[in-house]
Structure formats: structure tokens, C-alpha cells
């Protein structure tokens, strides 16, 4: 007896939609897992900040002439720049205490409390007068030669001398030495200054003569006592004439 032609096996499911098989874990058909964000590369370490270049700040009152010491400094301390800063006589102590300068060439007298002060040199006082003044006849003057002269004392004066026989101006003191010398050039009065200031403010229409019998004007090096660093010590050695290899003392 012949067998029926149906194939053996599972009978086909009848009715209902055919359900898709669940994706095999790990297969390409499965939903892709979200990728972890890549760790950004670490930023390169910041380059180390170079320290500021070494610097020594020297204050100088008008008329000071530190040129030879600065030249020696450049030879001995090539890696430490020297900055020259102008300071007025009225501000010389404050500039030191406020650390605006490391040391300063100052004009004495100076309140030395908290400071080290080394005398450097003394300046000869001179009388500045108009070029056509009768005072130009002599090579040197003394206080008696100024009798009857109007002596101008500027607001930044180094000298305020009481000279018998001289006359006080009838106008307000000029703001500074340069203005006083300009007044003298116009034929009004005379002004007494250290020689360096006469040279600094020299004009073609003025002359100056040394004045004897009055105090000289001392110039010194000063710095704050508790801020005596290597640069200050090096400059002190230079102004004292030490050689590069000499010991401190």
C-alpha cells in the first residue's frame, strides 16, 4: 500500500503572523551598543613659566653721575639688567621704603632710619647767573660778592642759604631748578646749586662760578637695611672700588 506523499516532520503552524526571531546576542543584526566616548588626550603639560629676568633698579637724584659704575656693572653682572630710575630729592627716601628702587644715589641730608647709607662724594656749590652779569668777572665767588643780589630758591632747592646782604625775590619760588635757571637767564637774580645741576641745566645764556665759604652737597648710596640682597651687595662693591675677585669687607 502506497504511503502518502506528505513529508514527515513538524506540522506547519497555522494562522497568526510569523514572528521574527529575537536577534542573537552579539550578532550583527543586534542593536549596536552605544560606544563609550573616547577619553580625550591629556593636554600637554604647560611649559614651565620662565622666571622674570633678573633686574636691579637704581634710583638717582638729578645731577648724579653713575655712568662709570653702570659700565662696571654691565661687565660683572651681564645676566642682571640695571634699570636707572630718576628720583627727586623730596621722594628719595620714600622711593627706597616703598621698594620702587633697590638702591639709590641720594643727596644728603637724609633721614637714615632703617637705611644703610654710604657717602660717595661731595659737590661744590656754584652760582648761576645771566651771561652778561657782572659776577662773571671773577673765577670764584664768596658770599660777600652776592650782596645786593636777588637769590632765587626753587621748590626743589638743594641750598636754602641765609646769606647776609642778599635779597629775597618778590615772586613765588619757581617749581624747580630748571625754571629758576630760566628766570636767571632772563636777567633776574641768581640761583645757587650743586655744580652737577648747573651742568645738567646749562644754557647758552647763563654762566656759573664756584661759590666758596658755604657747605658742600654730599651724595651717597642708600638702600633699605633689611633688603640687602646679592645685587645690592654687588653694586656696593662696585662703588667702593672692589675688584671682581675681592672679598666683601
GROMACS .gro file of C-alpha atoms in nm, residues 47-241:
model
  195
   47UNK     CA    1   5.552   7.464   2.966
   48UNK     CA    2   5.714   7.583   3.283
   49UNK     CA    3   5.691   7.961   3.307
   50UNK     CA    4   6.033   8.115   3.284
   51UNK     CA    5   6.119   8.336   3.579
   52UNK     CA    6   6.138   8.706   3.502
   53UNK     CA    7   6.486   8.822   3.408
   54UNK     CA    8   6.696   8.939   3.700
   55UNK     CA    9   6.688   9.315   3.741
   56UNK     CA   10   6.850   9.569   3.972
   57UNK     CA   11   6.676   9.907   3.996
   58UNK     CA   12   6.894  10.204   4.086
   59UNK     CA   13   6.740  10.539   4.174
   60UNK     CA   14   6.933  10.857   4.100
   61UNK     CA   15   6.871  11.215   4.207
   62UNK     CA   16   6.908  11.488   3.942
   63UNK     CA   17   7.271  11.557   3.862
   64UNK     CA   18   7.400  11.220   3.983
   65UNK     CA   19   7.656  11.064   3.750
   66UNK     CA   20   7.659  10.684   3.795
   67UNK     CA   21   7.785  10.613   3.442
   68UNK     CA   22   8.121  10.457   3.535
   69UNK     CA   23   7.955  10.229   3.793
   70UNK     CA   24   7.689  10.121   3.546
   71UNK     CA   25   7.961  10.032   3.292
   72UNK     CA   26   8.135   9.817   3.554
   73UNK     CA   27   7.804   9.654   3.645
   74UNK     CA   28   7.744   9.551   3.284
   75UNK     CA   29   8.086   9.385   3.275
   76UNK     CA   30   8.049   9.200   3.604
   77UNK     CA   31   7.675   9.127   3.606
   78UNK     CA   32   7.582   9.060   3.242
   79UNK     CA   33   7.279   8.849   3.338
   80UNK     CA   34   7.125   9.110   3.567
   81UNK     CA   35   6.992   9.419   3.394
   82UNK     CA   36   7.040   9.753   3.570
   83UNK     CA   37   6.747   9.991   3.537
   84UNK     CA   38   6.815  10.357   3.618
   85UNK     CA   39   6.518  10.545   3.765
   86UNK     CA   40   6.508  10.920   3.828
   87UNK     CA   41   6.400  11.018   4.180
   88UNK     CA   42   6.356  11.366   4.322
   89UNK     CA   43   6.524  11.477   4.642
   90UNK     CA   44   6.182  11.510   4.804
   91UNK     CA   45   6.097  11.147   4.714
   92UNK     CA   46   6.434  10.976   4.756
   93UNK     CA   47   6.358  10.820   5.097
   94UNK     CA   48   6.002  10.720   5.006
   95UNK     CA   49   6.119  10.555   4.682
   96UNK     CA   50   6.351  10.332   4.887
   97UNK     CA   51   6.099  10.243   5.158
   98UNK     CA   52   5.825  10.171   4.901
   99UNK     CA   53   6.062   9.939   4.709
  100UNK     CA   54   6.035  10.146   4.392
  101UNK     CA   55   6.413  10.113   4.372
  102UNK     CA   56   6.658   9.861   4.519
  103UNK     CA   57   6.914  10.130   4.600
  104UNK     CA   58   6.955  10.496   4.519
  105UNK     CA   59   7.210  10.770   4.474
  106UNK     CA   60   7.073  11.026   4.718
  107UNK     CA   61   7.160  11.377   4.828
  108UNK     CA   62   7.229  11.437   5.196
  109UNK     CA   63   7.097  11.523   5.447
  110UNK     CA   64   6.860  11.225   5.453
  111UNK     CA   65   6.669  11.059   5.737
  112UNK     CA   66   6.868  10.736   5.757
  113UNK     CA   67   6.637  10.542   5.991
  114UNK     CA   68   6.607  10.188   5.852
  115UNK     CA   69   6.860  10.257   5.578
  116UNK     CA   70   7.223  10.186   5.508
  117UNK     CA   71   7.397  10.496   5.375
  118UNK     CA   72   7.747  10.514   5.222
  119UNK     CA   73   7.897  10.853   5.141
  120UNK     CA   74   8.030  10.875   4.786
  121UNK     CA   75   8.143  11.229   4.704
  122UNK     CA   76   8.080  11.597   4.778
  123UNK     CA   77   7.971  11.857   4.527
  124UNK     CA   78   8.093  12.214   4.506
  125UNK     CA   79   7.814  12.476   4.512
  126UNK     CA   80   7.808  12.724   4.225
  127UNK     CA   81   7.624  13.046   4.148
  128UNK     CA   82   7.429  13.051   3.821
  129UNK     CA   83   7.386  13.397   3.669
  130UNK     CA   84   7.296  13.557   3.338
  131UNK     CA   85   7.573  13.553   3.080
  132UNK     CA   86   7.610  13.931   3.091
  133UNK     CA   87   7.612  13.955   3.473
  134UNK     CA   88   7.896  14.148   3.638
  135UNK     CA   89   7.951  13.837   3.855
  136UNK     CA   90   8.112  13.658   3.561
  137UNK     CA   91   8.421  13.879   3.602
  138UNK     CA   92   8.562  13.657   3.877
  139UNK     CA   93   8.673  13.294   3.857
  140UNK     CA   94   8.529  13.219   4.201
  141UNK     CA   95   8.280  13.397   4.427
  142UNK     CA   96   8.230  13.422   4.800
  143UNK     CA   97   7.910  13.515   4.988
  144UNK     CA   98   8.013  13.882   5.012
  145UNK     CA   99   8.014  13.904   4.631
  146UNK     CA  100   7.641  13.831   4.632
  147UNK     CA  101   7.546  14.130   4.845
  148UNK     CA  102   7.251  14.308   4.684
  149UNK     CA  103   7.172  14.013   4.455
  150UNK     CA  104   6.828  13.852   4.437
  151UNK     CA  105   6.885  13.487   4.532
  152UNK     CA  106   6.616  13.259   4.387
  153UNK     CA  107   6.533  12.943   4.584
  154UNK     CA  108   6.327  12.693   4.377
  155UNK     CA  109   6.085  12.448   4.535
  156UNK     CA  110   6.328  12.159   4.477
  157UNK     CA  111   6.626  12.356   4.608
  158UNK     CA  112   6.932  12.180   4.742
  159UNK     CA  113   7.053  12.502   4.906
  160UNK     CA  114   6.847  12.749   5.106
  161UNK     CA  115   7.127  12.960   5.246
  162UNK     CA  116   7.098  13.262   5.470
  163UNK     CA  117   7.349  13.494   5.305
  164UNK     CA  118   7.380  13.841   5.461
  165UNK     CA  119   7.311  14.125   5.220
  166UNK     CA  120   7.120  13.918   4.965
  167UNK     CA  121   6.763  13.999   4.864
  168UNK     CA  122   6.464  13.763   4.868
  169UNK     CA  123   6.260  13.754   4.546
  170UNK     CA  124   5.922  13.925   4.537
  171UNK     CA  125   5.772  13.638   4.337
  172UNK     CA  126   5.675  13.283   4.426
  173UNK     CA  127   5.953  13.023   4.421
  174UNK     CA  128   5.989  12.857   4.079
  175UNK     CA  129   5.863  12.499   4.063
  176UNK     CA  130   6.206  12.350   4.003
  177UNK     CA  131   6.570  12.426   3.933
  178UNK     CA  132   6.522  12.436   3.556
  179UNK     CA  133   6.257  12.706   3.593
  180UNK     CA  134   6.477  12.902   3.834
  181UNK     CA  135   6.768  12.899   3.589
  182UNK     CA  136   6.535  13.009   3.308
  183UNK     CA  137   6.440  13.309   3.526
  184UNK     CA  138   6.808  13.385   3.585
  185UNK     CA  139   6.871  13.368   3.209
  186UNK     CA  140   6.615  13.645   3.167
  187UNK     CA  141   6.833  13.868   3.382
  188UNK     CA  142   6.652  13.828   3.715
  189UNK     CA  143   6.859  13.721   4.016
  190UNK     CA  144   7.093  13.428   4.070
  191UNK     CA  145   7.048  13.071   4.191
  192UNK     CA  146   7.285  12.856   4.398
  193UNK     CA  147   7.302  12.487   4.305
  194UNK     CA  148   7.548  12.195   4.315
  195UNK     CA  149   7.779  12.200   4.014
  196UNK     CA  150   7.618  11.889   3.863
  197UNK     CA  151   7.281  12.065   3.843
  198UNK     CA  152   7.438  12.372   3.683
  199UNK     CA  153   7.583  12.142   3.418
  200UNK     CA  154   7.258  11.949   3.381
  201UNK     CA  155   7.056  12.267   3.318
  202UNK     CA  156   7.327  12.463   3.137
  203UNK     CA  157   7.207  12.720   2.886
  204UNK     CA  158   7.393  12.935   2.633
  205UNK     CA  159   7.259  13.248   2.803
  206UNK     CA  160   7.387  13.162   3.153
  207UNK     CA  161   7.721  13.117   3.328
  208UNK     CA  162   7.818  12.973   3.664
  209UNK     CA  163   8.100  13.027   3.909
  210UNK     CA  164   8.212  12.824   4.216
  211UNK     CA  165   8.097  12.964   4.550
  212UNK     CA  166   8.337  12.929   4.843
  213UNK     CA  167   8.260  12.958   5.211
  214UNK     CA  168   7.933  12.762   5.205
  215UNK     CA  169   7.862  12.392   5.273
  216UNK     CA  170   7.923  12.135   5.003
  217UNK     CA  171   7.646  11.896   4.895
  218UNK     CA  172   7.721  11.529   4.979
  219UNK     CA  173   7.597  11.249   4.753
  220UNK     CA  174   7.556  10.898   4.896
  221UNK     CA  175   7.436  10.548   4.811
  222UNK     CA  176   7.143  10.431   5.023
  223UNK     CA  177   6.928  10.119   5.048
  224UNK     CA  178   6.684   9.963   5.294
  225UNK     CA  179   6.884   9.778   5.561
  226UNK     CA  180   6.671   9.462   5.570
  227UNK     CA  181   6.665   9.429   5.190
  228UNK     CA  182   7.037   9.383   5.137
  229UNK     CA  183   7.036   9.120   4.861
  230UNK     CA  184   7.317   8.992   4.637
  231UNK     CA  185   7.253   9.257   4.372
  232UNK     CA  186   7.274   9.539   4.626
  233UNK     CA  187   7.594   9.393   4.769
  234UNK     CA  188   7.740   9.368   4.419
  235UNK     CA  189   7.665   9.734   4.348
  236UNK     CA  190   7.805   9.842   4.684
  237UNK     CA  191   8.126   9.658   4.596
  238UNK     CA  192   8.144   9.841   4.265
  239UNK     CA  193   8.102  10.190   4.411
  240UNK     CA  194   8.357  10.107   4.680
  241UNK     CA  195   8.608  10.010   4.415
   0.00000   0.00000   0.00000
